[in-house]
């Protein structure tokens, strides 16, 4: 992808400077803006992050660990941060004037925090142990304080294994080099002049203790996640110490892990994401199986349906007019809506409307790419390293927070679809604007940190889905509302690769789309037989609202939980050929529609949201869905009658 941005460079006044939490060698842009550890570099850096299976908080020159309990209601599932153990170097300064911690390393699977006093924590996702490393020259004592009183403390004969029992019922194991002596009082353990490695692990079940003992000597310090072939992600961890590595897999990992992986089925930790299960080994391979990335539907439209779709197409094309918004999100949706009309015309082999649509797309997209759009446009932010908009660069709330790196993949995904279709229809236009189009791709689809963008700005290669929150501190970590818009963004990126005959881009886009689909089906789609969520939550929800690192909730950013048509719609839009793969489970689709349909009788429900419910009804009941769709007076601003008819007739 491009090494220099074709867009005008700006230093946005709404963005903070890269904070002192980054070590000197890491502070230069481009920097991550949606990392799983993002809270550690926002504001005071003292909000917890979920490093499975622990919530970890850095504050007051200490590191606090929580094995969180779950609060489950009909409307939410939340993990509660209550610090179980807090680790402090006794030589740490009492003043908080200096940074609480420094990030000395980060990658897709880990982040390393160093706190004052010479303690370093390689926090690796999925590790049942928290690892603390005290440098030999630090000459520090180490204090481990418990929120709940210590009922008992004991050490093995060689003082390498230590057991702590707390009044709240928790048992923790500590592992050290031989000869380390702790003194214990009511709520604190203390070891003087500690150097070397300390590992801590909660013991959820007494039978786990022998497993934790067996694998305690090998500890991960970093990891990488790579896409070496389509629809496959490979993890590899760097480790120190002796023996095999023990980590925990979330439910989607378990489903996608390659055959032959050593899984400890009876070694389980609780999590908001479902039970985490032990896996032995320092390399994993995950595969989804191929999904189709095509311009058109898989099977074509039903015989005899073309006249109705064509009539709607002619009407929708005749209605194309200058897009009357400067919002990057809504403008992108309007572009993609028009591009869908072109692809439907092509699929139906009706070439007549295509030149009109092509010209509309040129007139609409080109000003955003050449910098001549009045009222907004793309810029390049040199502070953190990534795209911004003219509006977003001066107003953090404009364009739904695009200027503070919120929702980049959503907005750019719509533009990507329009650019892909237009390049397919007019390759010479695509060639002329290839640098700008690839700058859009670089912002959220770069597999390597480039000169202009961080690696995969939104997609989390360990959770296997995207985050949207940007540079905003949240107590529950990162979040994403619309899984379907994320899927559309990667599908559209793959189409850009297809349009430019760029196999690498097509592979990355299609692979991320496939994994995001799997994640949506695992965590956003809530069937009546959900194996992930507690029945208290799953019984009343067929789809989540906003999914957070540390929470699931039924409400949306823009609507309360009772607006079920919105909850369904935001996990469906935009309706594309890839949508068929996302909603291929007809049994679940029926459950979802039956759950949402009663909400349509509420006064004031907008036709645009009704259309999405009817679209999914069309998966299994074409006749009723068509009758309902024909009664609609308006459609979502990214949808059309043509697109809805195409969707239902191609099921």
XYZ file of C-alpha atoms in Angstrom:
651
model
C 0.000 0.000 0.000
C 1.015 3.598 -0.457
C 3.985 4.956 1.464
C 2.923 8.628 1.320
C -0.610 9.897 1.796
C -2.206 11.555 -1.227
C -4.411 13.584 1.111
C -3.517 16.920 2.678
C -1.640 16.508 5.959
C -3.048 18.113 9.090
C -2.386 18.203 12.816
C -5.825 18.001 14.339
C -6.468 20.196 17.392
C -9.097 17.738 18.689
C -6.554 14.942 19.132
C -4.240 14.561 22.125
C -0.541 14.262 21.471
C 0.789 10.707 21.781
C 1.000 10.370 25.568
C 4.058 9.674 27.730
C 2.742 6.171 28.431
C 4.449 5.059 25.230
C 8.168 4.403 25.555
C 10.361 6.686 23.481
C 10.916 4.082 20.774
C 7.164 3.506 20.365
C 5.816 7.056 20.499
C 6.220 7.963 16.822
C 3.138 7.640 14.598
C 1.434 5.715 13.209
C 0.046 4.453 16.506
C -2.817 2.065 17.322
C -6.163 3.740 17.885
C -8.384 0.746 18.678
C -6.074 -1.652 20.495
C -7.324 -3.971 23.212
C -5.094 -2.035 25.632
C -6.112 1.453 24.415
C -7.266 2.612 27.868
C -3.679 2.357 29.077
C -2.717 5.371 26.918
C -5.843 7.509 27.254
C -6.236 10.300 29.817
C -4.647 9.062 33.070
C -4.151 5.538 31.749
C -5.830 4.103 34.841
C -8.942 2.416 33.455
C -8.857 -1.409 33.454
C -8.558 -3.521 30.323
C -9.683 -7.089 29.842
C -6.664 -9.322 29.247
C -8.452 -12.699 29.227
C -9.155 -14.020 31.825
C -8.240 -11.017 34.013
C -9.192 -7.393 34.240
C -5.922 -5.522 34.726
C -5.568 -1.954 35.946
C -2.478 0.196 36.309
C -2.728 2.999 38.843
C -0.782 4.521 41.735
C 2.445 2.941 40.449
C 0.899 -0.498 40.969
C -0.772 -3.195 38.905
C -4.115 -4.576 40.103
C -5.543 -7.890 38.930
C -9.167 -8.974 39.042
C -10.644 -12.340 38.134
C -14.023 -10.770 37.508
C -17.411 -12.050 38.526
C -20.275 -11.790 36.046
C -23.346 -9.637 36.540
C -26.115 -11.058 34.349
C -29.533 -9.494 33.788
C -32.088 -9.588 30.999
C -30.500 -6.512 29.422
C -26.753 -6.922 30.017
C -23.831 -9.110 30.954
C -21.020 -7.275 32.692
C -17.760 -8.197 34.359
C -17.136 -6.403 37.640
C -13.680 -5.047 38.374
C -12.805 -5.583 42.027
C -9.032 -5.753 42.543
C -8.155 -9.146 43.980
C -4.383 -8.646 44.118
C -2.293 -5.499 43.691
C 1.426 -5.713 42.943
C 3.787 -2.902 43.862
C 7.542 -2.461 43.906
C 8.549 -1.189 47.332
C 11.045 1.173 45.697
C 8.332 2.789 43.563
C 7.936 6.525 44.185
C 4.846 7.526 46.113
C 4.271 10.545 43.904
C 2.036 10.101 40.860
C 3.635 13.019 39.002
C 5.444 10.677 36.604
C 3.565 8.259 34.285
C 1.965 5.363 36.157
C 3.389 2.956 33.620
C 5.233 2.755 30.330
C 4.298 0.576 27.381
C 7.541 -0.969 26.148
C 6.080 -3.459 23.681
C 2.773 -4.293 22.030
C 1.513 -6.693 19.399
C -1.749 -8.415 18.482
C -1.658 -10.761 21.461
C 0.135 -8.829 24.194
C 1.140 -5.540 25.742
C 4.056 -5.048 28.127
C 3.647 -2.555 30.961
C 6.576 -1.389 33.053
C 5.763 0.291 36.345
C 8.037 2.338 38.602
C 10.383 0.302 40.744
C 11.683 -1.962 37.995
C 8.693 -4.272 37.496
C 7.653 -5.326 34.001
C 4.457 -7.195 33.057
C 4.169 -8.930 29.666
C 0.371 -9.139 29.640
C -0.493 -11.876 27.164
C -4.090 -12.447 26.174
C -5.426 -15.812 27.204
C -2.711 -16.523 29.739
C -4.090 -17.988 32.981
C -1.003 -16.494 34.649
C -0.016 -12.879 35.197
C 3.748 -12.663 34.776
C 5.846 -10.089 36.630
C 9.537 -9.652 35.871
C 11.814 -7.755 38.272
C 15.134 -6.752 36.782
C 18.207 -7.941 38.618
C 19.537 -4.404 39.054
C 16.271 -3.049 40.484
C 17.020 -4.369 43.985
C 13.388 -3.899 44.886
C 11.116 -5.522 47.331
C 7.749 -6.653 46.047
C 4.433 -6.217 47.802
C 1.258 -8.133 46.908
C -1.782 -6.758 48.662
C -5.225 -8.368 48.704
C -8.547 -6.566 48.925
C -9.982 -9.492 50.859
C -8.205 -10.759 53.986
C -5.672 -13.548 53.570
C -6.941 -16.631 55.385
C -3.873 -18.778 54.780
C -0.514 -18.698 53.051
C 1.844 -21.614 52.440
C 4.949 -22.367 50.386
C 6.417 -25.539 48.944
C 9.588 -26.959 50.452
C 11.819 -25.285 47.860
C 9.781 -22.070 47.969
C 8.979 -22.157 44.216
C 5.231 -22.599 44.662
C 3.103 -20.552 47.030
C -0.621 -20.810 47.799
C -2.815 -17.928 48.969
C -6.367 -18.424 50.179
C -8.571 -15.349 50.476
C -11.685 -14.723 52.517
C -13.784 -14.293 49.334
C -13.181 -17.973 48.545
C -10.486 -17.427 45.931
C -7.263 -19.411 45.837
C -4.222 -18.005 44.049
C -0.959 -19.723 43.150
C 2.344 -17.825 43.012
C 5.425 -19.239 41.300
C 8.978 -17.976 41.845
C 12.596 -19.088 41.632
C 13.772 -21.295 44.514
C 14.363 -19.662 47.848
C 12.048 -16.670 47.568
C 10.586 -16.031 51.001
C 7.340 -14.160 51.506
C 6.104 -12.824 54.786
C 2.357 -12.600 55.143
C 0.036 -10.544 57.295
C -3.707 -10.036 57.190
C -3.815 -8.576 53.654
C -0.264 -8.336 52.263
C 2.556 -10.571 51.078
C 6.055 -9.112 51.022
C 9.353 -10.357 49.584
C 12.504 -8.226 50.073
C 15.059 -7.680 47.317
C 13.055 -9.591 44.764
C 14.546 -10.249 41.317
C 13.483 -12.630 38.579
C 10.084 -13.925 37.531
C 6.890 -14.057 39.542
C 3.804 -15.730 38.096
C 0.343 -15.459 39.625
C -2.771 -17.449 38.723
C -6.216 -17.771 40.207
C -7.336 -21.350 40.796
C -11.054 -21.531 39.893
C -11.187 -25.234 40.781
C -8.972 -27.237 43.121
C -8.337 -29.794 40.365
C -6.673 -27.078 38.230
C -3.801 -26.666 40.659
C -1.761 -29.545 39.250
C -2.222 -28.191 35.703
C -1.056 -24.728 36.733
C 1.927 -26.257 38.515
C 2.881 -28.303 35.458
C 2.955 -25.362 33.022
C 4.158 -22.594 35.333
C 7.786 -22.588 34.164
C 7.197 -21.449 30.562
C 5.864 -17.939 30.113
C 4.950 -15.963 26.970
C 6.403 -12.488 26.475
C 4.962 -11.553 23.070
C 3.177 -12.989 20.066
C 2.327 -12.410 16.434
C -0.758 -13.129 14.351
C -0.371 -13.520 10.609
C -2.458 -14.253 7.537
C -0.256 -16.426 5.343
C -3.030 -17.893 3.202
C -6.722 -17.165 2.626
C -9.143 -17.780 5.490
C -6.385 -18.750 7.927
C -4.834 -16.922 10.881
C -1.728 -18.249 12.591
C -0.541 -17.346 16.090
C 3.007 -17.755 17.309
C 4.186 -16.802 20.789
C 7.683 -16.041 21.993
C 8.303 -17.681 25.338
C 10.936 -17.902 28.023
C 11.540 -20.483 30.711
C 11.213 -24.224 30.279
C 8.459 -26.524 29.135
C 5.284 -26.123 27.122
C 3.112 -23.024 27.004
C -0.392 -23.039 28.503
C -2.929 -20.511 27.231
C -6.714 -20.187 27.141
C -8.908 -20.209 24.033
C -12.250 -18.415 23.775
C -15.248 -20.211 22.199
C -14.538 -19.040 18.635
C -10.901 -20.084 18.903
C -12.021 -23.539 19.968
C -14.355 -23.901 17.013
C -11.729 -22.840 14.481
C -8.572 -24.456 15.898
C -6.828 -26.897 13.589
C -7.144 -30.614 14.250
C -4.375 -31.985 16.420
C -4.260 -29.033 18.794
C -3.852 -30.114 22.418
C -6.946 -28.896 24.259
C -7.480 -29.364 27.994
C -11.267 -29.661 27.945
C -11.639 -29.775 31.728
C -9.478 -26.699 32.379
C -11.892 -23.765 32.130
C -12.093 -20.129 33.208
C -15.228 -17.997 33.088
C -15.467 -14.992 30.801
C -17.975 -12.541 29.370
C -17.098 -14.148 26.018
C -18.009 -17.655 27.176
C -15.847 -20.268 28.836
C -12.115 -20.139 28.150
C -10.473 -23.532 27.730
C -6.831 -24.529 28.124
C -4.677 -25.058 25.025
C -1.088 -26.320 25.130
C 1.438 -25.087 22.572
C 3.237 -21.970 21.422
C 1.599 -21.871 17.967
C -2.052 -22.136 16.887
C -3.697 -22.256 13.464
C -7.283 -21.059 12.946
C -9.295 -21.600 9.776
C -12.787 -20.525 8.745
C -13.214 -22.204 5.414
C -13.671 -20.113 2.274
C -16.562 -17.725 1.783
C -17.641 -16.365 -1.604
C -16.525 -12.823 -2.382
C -18.578 -11.940 -5.423
C -20.211 -8.935 -7.017
C -23.530 -10.759 -7.413
C -25.778 -13.178 -5.535
C -24.748 -16.826 -5.306
C -27.678 -18.330 -7.184
C -29.173 -15.467 -9.157
C -32.725 -14.181 -8.909
C -35.793 -16.366 -9.252
C -37.309 -16.975 -12.652
C -39.971 -14.439 -13.483
C -38.812 -11.903 -10.908
C -36.772 -9.694 -13.212
C -39.605 -7.413 -14.421
C -40.466 -6.275 -10.893
C -36.823 -5.719 -9.954
C -36.120 -3.885 -13.227
C -39.118 -1.586 -12.738
C -37.840 -0.678 -9.272
C -34.323 -0.274 -10.656
C -35.467 2.172 -13.321
C -37.338 4.194 -10.704
C -34.410 4.218 -8.249
C -31.922 5.227 -10.947
C -34.236 8.006 -12.127
C -34.304 9.243 -8.541
C -30.537 9.587 -8.196
C -29.668 13.173 -7.349
C -26.893 15.134 -5.706
C -26.161 13.694 -2.280
C -27.344 16.324 0.183
C -25.190 15.519 3.214
C -21.596 16.318 4.114
C -21.394 13.531 6.715
C -18.741 11.004 5.753
C -20.925 8.183 7.103
C -24.203 9.079 5.427
C -22.459 10.189 2.243
C -20.691 6.827 2.089
C -23.986 5.008 2.539
C -25.507 6.959 -0.356
C -22.558 6.078 -2.594
C -22.830 2.398 -1.738
C -26.594 2.447 -2.320
C -26.070 3.690 -5.856
C -23.272 1.197 -6.467
C -25.641 -1.621 -5.473
C -28.011 -0.500 -8.238
C -25.206 -0.908 -10.776
C -24.335 -4.412 -9.604
C -27.986 -5.490 -9.611
C -28.370 -4.142 -13.155
C -25.260 -6.071 -14.162
C -26.511 -9.276 -12.512
C -29.856 -8.956 -14.305
C -28.009 -8.250 -17.557
C -29.796 -4.924 -17.955
C -27.012 -2.590 -19.113
C -29.190 0.432 -19.856
C -29.050 2.141 -16.425
C -25.358 1.446 -15.810
C -23.909 4.532 -17.592
C -26.170 6.820 -15.556
C -25.119 5.145 -12.319
C -21.459 5.236 -13.348
C -21.601 8.960 -13.953
C -23.400 9.498 -10.653
C -20.665 7.576 -8.827
C -17.933 9.572 -10.563
C -19.575 12.863 -9.709
C -20.128 11.794 -6.101
C -16.851 10.054 -5.219
C -14.253 12.036 -7.147
C -14.537 15.274 -5.092
C -13.780 13.327 -1.906
C -10.674 11.849 -3.468
C -9.292 14.953 -5.179
C -9.980 17.307 -2.266
C -12.619 19.407 -4.015
C -15.678 18.363 -2.033
C -17.347 21.384 -0.475
C -17.995 21.076 3.245
C -15.876 18.030 4.082
C -13.285 15.638 2.686
C -10.425 13.379 3.677
C -7.235 14.609 5.318
C -4.244 12.789 6.790
C -3.633 13.202 10.522
C 0.073 13.164 11.296
C -0.396 13.155 15.095
C -1.474 9.510 15.497
C -1.096 8.568 11.848
C -4.283 7.933 9.878
C -7.118 9.469 7.933
C -9.417 12.094 9.326
C -12.036 14.339 7.777
C -12.116 18.105 7.499
C -15.114 18.196 9.821
C -13.701 15.617 12.210
C -10.343 17.352 12.432
C -11.900 20.384 14.133
C -14.872 18.801 15.923
C -14.457 15.541 17.815
C -18.202 14.874 17.573
C -18.481 15.417 13.824
C -18.821 12.426 11.495
C -19.651 10.210 14.491
C -16.194 10.777 15.950
C -14.231 9.901 12.813
C -11.714 12.581 13.766
C -10.906 10.714 16.993
C -10.677 7.415 15.087
C -14.180 6.151 15.821
C -15.904 3.950 13.205
C -13.194 4.274 10.537
C -13.941 0.884 8.997
C -17.667 1.670 8.775
C -17.270 4.964 6.918
C -14.392 3.874 4.719
C -16.074 0.553 3.980
C -18.949 2.324 2.252
C -16.530 4.422 0.205
C -14.562 1.264 -0.579
C -17.626 -0.443 -2.009
C -18.402 2.545 -4.206
C -14.786 2.765 -5.385
C -14.632 -0.969 -6.102
C -17.795 -0.925 -8.204
C -16.779 2.229 -10.063
C -13.328 0.796 -10.798
C -14.985 -2.361 -12.123
C -17.226 -0.289 -14.383
C -14.539 2.207 -15.424
C -11.011 0.855 -14.916
C -9.467 4.078 -16.224
C -11.134 6.047 -13.424
C -9.822 3.529 -10.908
C -6.312 3.830 -12.327
C -6.450 7.615 -12.028
C -7.474 7.502 -8.376
C -5.657 4.378 -7.291
C -3.392 6.236 -4.788
C -6.382 7.767 -3.011
C -8.377 4.523 -3.017
C -5.412 2.638 -1.597
C -4.989 5.308 1.068
C -8.521 4.428 2.217
C -7.553 0.752 2.244
C -4.291 1.467 4.034
C -6.146 3.163 6.869
C -8.035 0.068 8.015
C -6.757 -2.891 5.980
C -2.975 -2.699 6.182
C -1.547 -6.025 7.399
C 1.703 -4.335 8.390
C 2.270 -1.052 10.128
C 3.176 1.273 7.250
C 4.528 4.798 7.161
C 0.959 6.085 7.182
C -1.136 3.609 9.139
C -1.030 1.171 12.013
C -1.607 -2.535 11.375
C -5.309 -3.392 10.993
C -6.665 -0.321 12.741
C -9.995 -1.901 13.709
C -9.709 -5.672 13.418
C -8.627 -7.559 16.541
C -6.681 -10.623 15.422
C -7.144 -12.328 18.802
C -10.843 -11.645 19.390
C -11.409 -12.154 15.611
C -13.680 -9.155 15.149
C -13.369 -5.381 15.017
C -13.549 -2.558 17.513
C -14.921 0.888 16.709
C -14.362 3.128 19.736
C -11.237 5.036 18.731
C -9.389 7.367 21.088
C -12.142 7.588 23.684
C -11.685 6.187 27.173
C -14.384 3.737 28.266
C -14.558 1.883 31.554
C -15.609 -1.278 29.724
C -12.882 -1.071 27.082
C -13.383 -1.155 23.334
C -16.799 -1.570 21.723
C -18.524 -2.264 18.436
C -22.201 -1.915 17.619
C -22.660 -3.037 13.991
C -20.986 -6.333 13.169
C -22.540 -6.294 9.689
C -21.002 -2.947 8.732
C -17.621 -4.312 9.773
C -18.166 -7.371 7.566
C -19.202 -5.085 4.717
C -16.017 -3.050 5.140
C -13.757 -6.089 4.713
C -15.900 -7.547 1.925
C -15.667 -4.185 0.146
C -11.909 -4.113 0.652
C -11.724 -7.544 -0.967
C -13.730 -6.199 -3.906
C -11.249 -3.329 -4.274
C -8.543 -5.996 -4.472
C -10.591 -7.872 -7.056
C -11.165 -4.718 -9.103
C -7.431 -3.938 -9.170
C -6.361 -7.591 -9.550
C -4.558 -7.264 -6.213
C -4.567 -10.783 -4.792
C -2.983 -9.779 -1.482
C -5.643 -7.167 -0.721
C -8.400 -9.536 -1.811
C -6.989 -12.234 0.485
C -6.772 -9.934 3.507
C -10.232 -8.464 2.967
C -11.943 -11.790 2.359
C -10.175 -13.451 5.302
C -11.141 -10.709 7.736
C -14.718 -10.760 6.441
C -14.873 -14.510 7.051
C -13.576 -14.233 10.617
C -15.828 -11.260 11.380
C -18.800 -13.333 10.191
C -17.809 -16.142 12.531
C -17.487 -13.668 15.399
C -20.868 -12.100 14.645
C -22.491 -15.528 14.659
C -20.753 -16.327 17.961
C -21.238 -13.137 20.000
C -23.774 -10.871 18.277
C -26.284 -13.510 17.144
C -28.020 -14.996 20.180
C -29.925 -18.156 19.285
C -32.275 -19.839 21.716
C -29.645 -22.539 22.237
C -26.737 -20.155 22.831
C -23.759 -21.927 24.346
C -21.970 -18.628 25.043
C -24.383 -16.545 27.087
C -26.276 -17.210 30.312
C -29.942 -18.048 29.710
C -31.041 -15.025 31.737
C -29.619 -12.830 28.968
C -30.155 -15.111 25.975
C -33.807 -15.783 26.770
C -34.751 -12.158 26.094
C -32.312 -11.251 23.340
C -31.870 -12.675 19.861
C -29.167 -10.189 19.006
C -26.888 -8.015 21.101
C -26.870 -4.238 20.942
C -23.375 -2.953 21.703
C -20.631 -5.483 22.357
C -17.859 -4.287 24.670
C -14.577 -5.855 25.729
C -16.038 -6.233 29.193
C -19.788 -6.123 28.677
C -22.737 -7.084 26.486
C -25.751 -4.844 26.387
C -29.095 -4.903 24.630
C -29.366 -1.160 24.027
C -27.852 0.707 21.106
C -25.974 3.991 20.913
C -28.974 5.495 19.110
C -31.946 3.493 20.391
C -33.192 1.729 23.531
C -33.389 -2.048 23.785
C -37.115 -2.223 23.055
C -36.533 -0.981 19.493
C -35.832 -4.479 18.341
C -36.207 -3.582 14.672
C -33.206 -1.269 15.063
C -31.183 -3.953 16.823
C -31.903 -6.370 13.975
C -31.289 -3.749 11.319
C -27.947 -2.502 12.622
C -26.671 -6.105 12.567
C -27.901 -6.590 8.974
C -27.214 -3.400 7.051
C -25.979 -2.937 4.379
C -27.653 -5.755 2.445
C -24.996 -7.217 0.127
C -24.125 -10.556 -1.499
C -21.970 -11.385 1.558
C -25.057 -10.982 3.780
C -26.224 -14.424 2.645
C -23.184 -15.994 4.324
C -23.745 -13.991 7.509
C -27.373 -15.160 7.807
C -27.089 -18.672 6.424
C -28.576 -20.266 9.569
C -32.266 -20.258 8.637
C -33.332 -21.576 12.037
C -31.687 -18.622 13.749
C -33.085 -16.165 11.191
C -36.626 -17.337 11.997
C -35.981 -16.884 15.705
C -34.610 -13.387 15.118
C -37.499 -12.260 12.914
C -40.136 -13.712 15.251
C -38.455 -11.866 18.132
C -38.308 -8.540 16.261
C -41.604 -8.579 14.361
C -43.873 -7.572 17.304
C -41.865 -4.350 17.678
C -43.121 -3.200 14.269
C -46.606 -2.624 15.698
C -45.249 0.124 17.948
C -46.387 3.601 16.839
C -43.851 5.561 14.829
C -41.651 2.717 13.601
C -39.830 3.926 10.491
C -40.218 2.098 7.202
C -36.463 1.942 6.758
C -36.088 -0.293 9.812
C -39.135 -2.352 8.887
C -37.480 -3.117 5.571
C -34.596 -4.916 7.280
C -36.960 -7.140 9.278
C -38.845 -8.005 6.091
C -35.575 -8.689 4.295
C -34.668 -11.415 6.776
C -38.219 -12.744 6.672
C -37.600 -13.223 2.969
C -34.960 -15.836 3.766
C -37.729 -18.330 4.608
C -41.067 -16.711 3.580
C -40.693 -14.934 0.253
C -44.384 -14.274 -0.315
C -45.083 -12.527 2.966
C -41.820 -10.602 2.836
C -42.559 -9.303 -0.672
C -46.056 -8.220 0.318
C -44.654 -6.273 3.263
C -41.813 -4.723 1.270
C -44.205 -3.530 -1.449
C -46.165 -1.644 1.222
C -43.168 0.429 2.340
C -43.155 4.109 1.423
C -39.504 4.820 2.219
C -36.259 2.921 2.730
C -33.092 3.294 4.768
C -30.740 5.850 3.214
C -28.319 3.065 2.314
C -31.001 0.756 0.956
C -33.561 0.797 -1.861
C -36.618 -1.051 -3.118
C -34.412 -2.503 -5.854
C -31.961 -3.919 -3.337
C -34.698 -5.413 -1.148
C -36.391 -7.083 -4.111
C -33.052 -8.391 -5.382
C -32.323 -9.822 -1.935
C -35.663 -11.586 -1.485
C -35.799 -12.922 -5.044
C -32.254 -14.287 -4.810
C -32.904 -16.371 -1.678
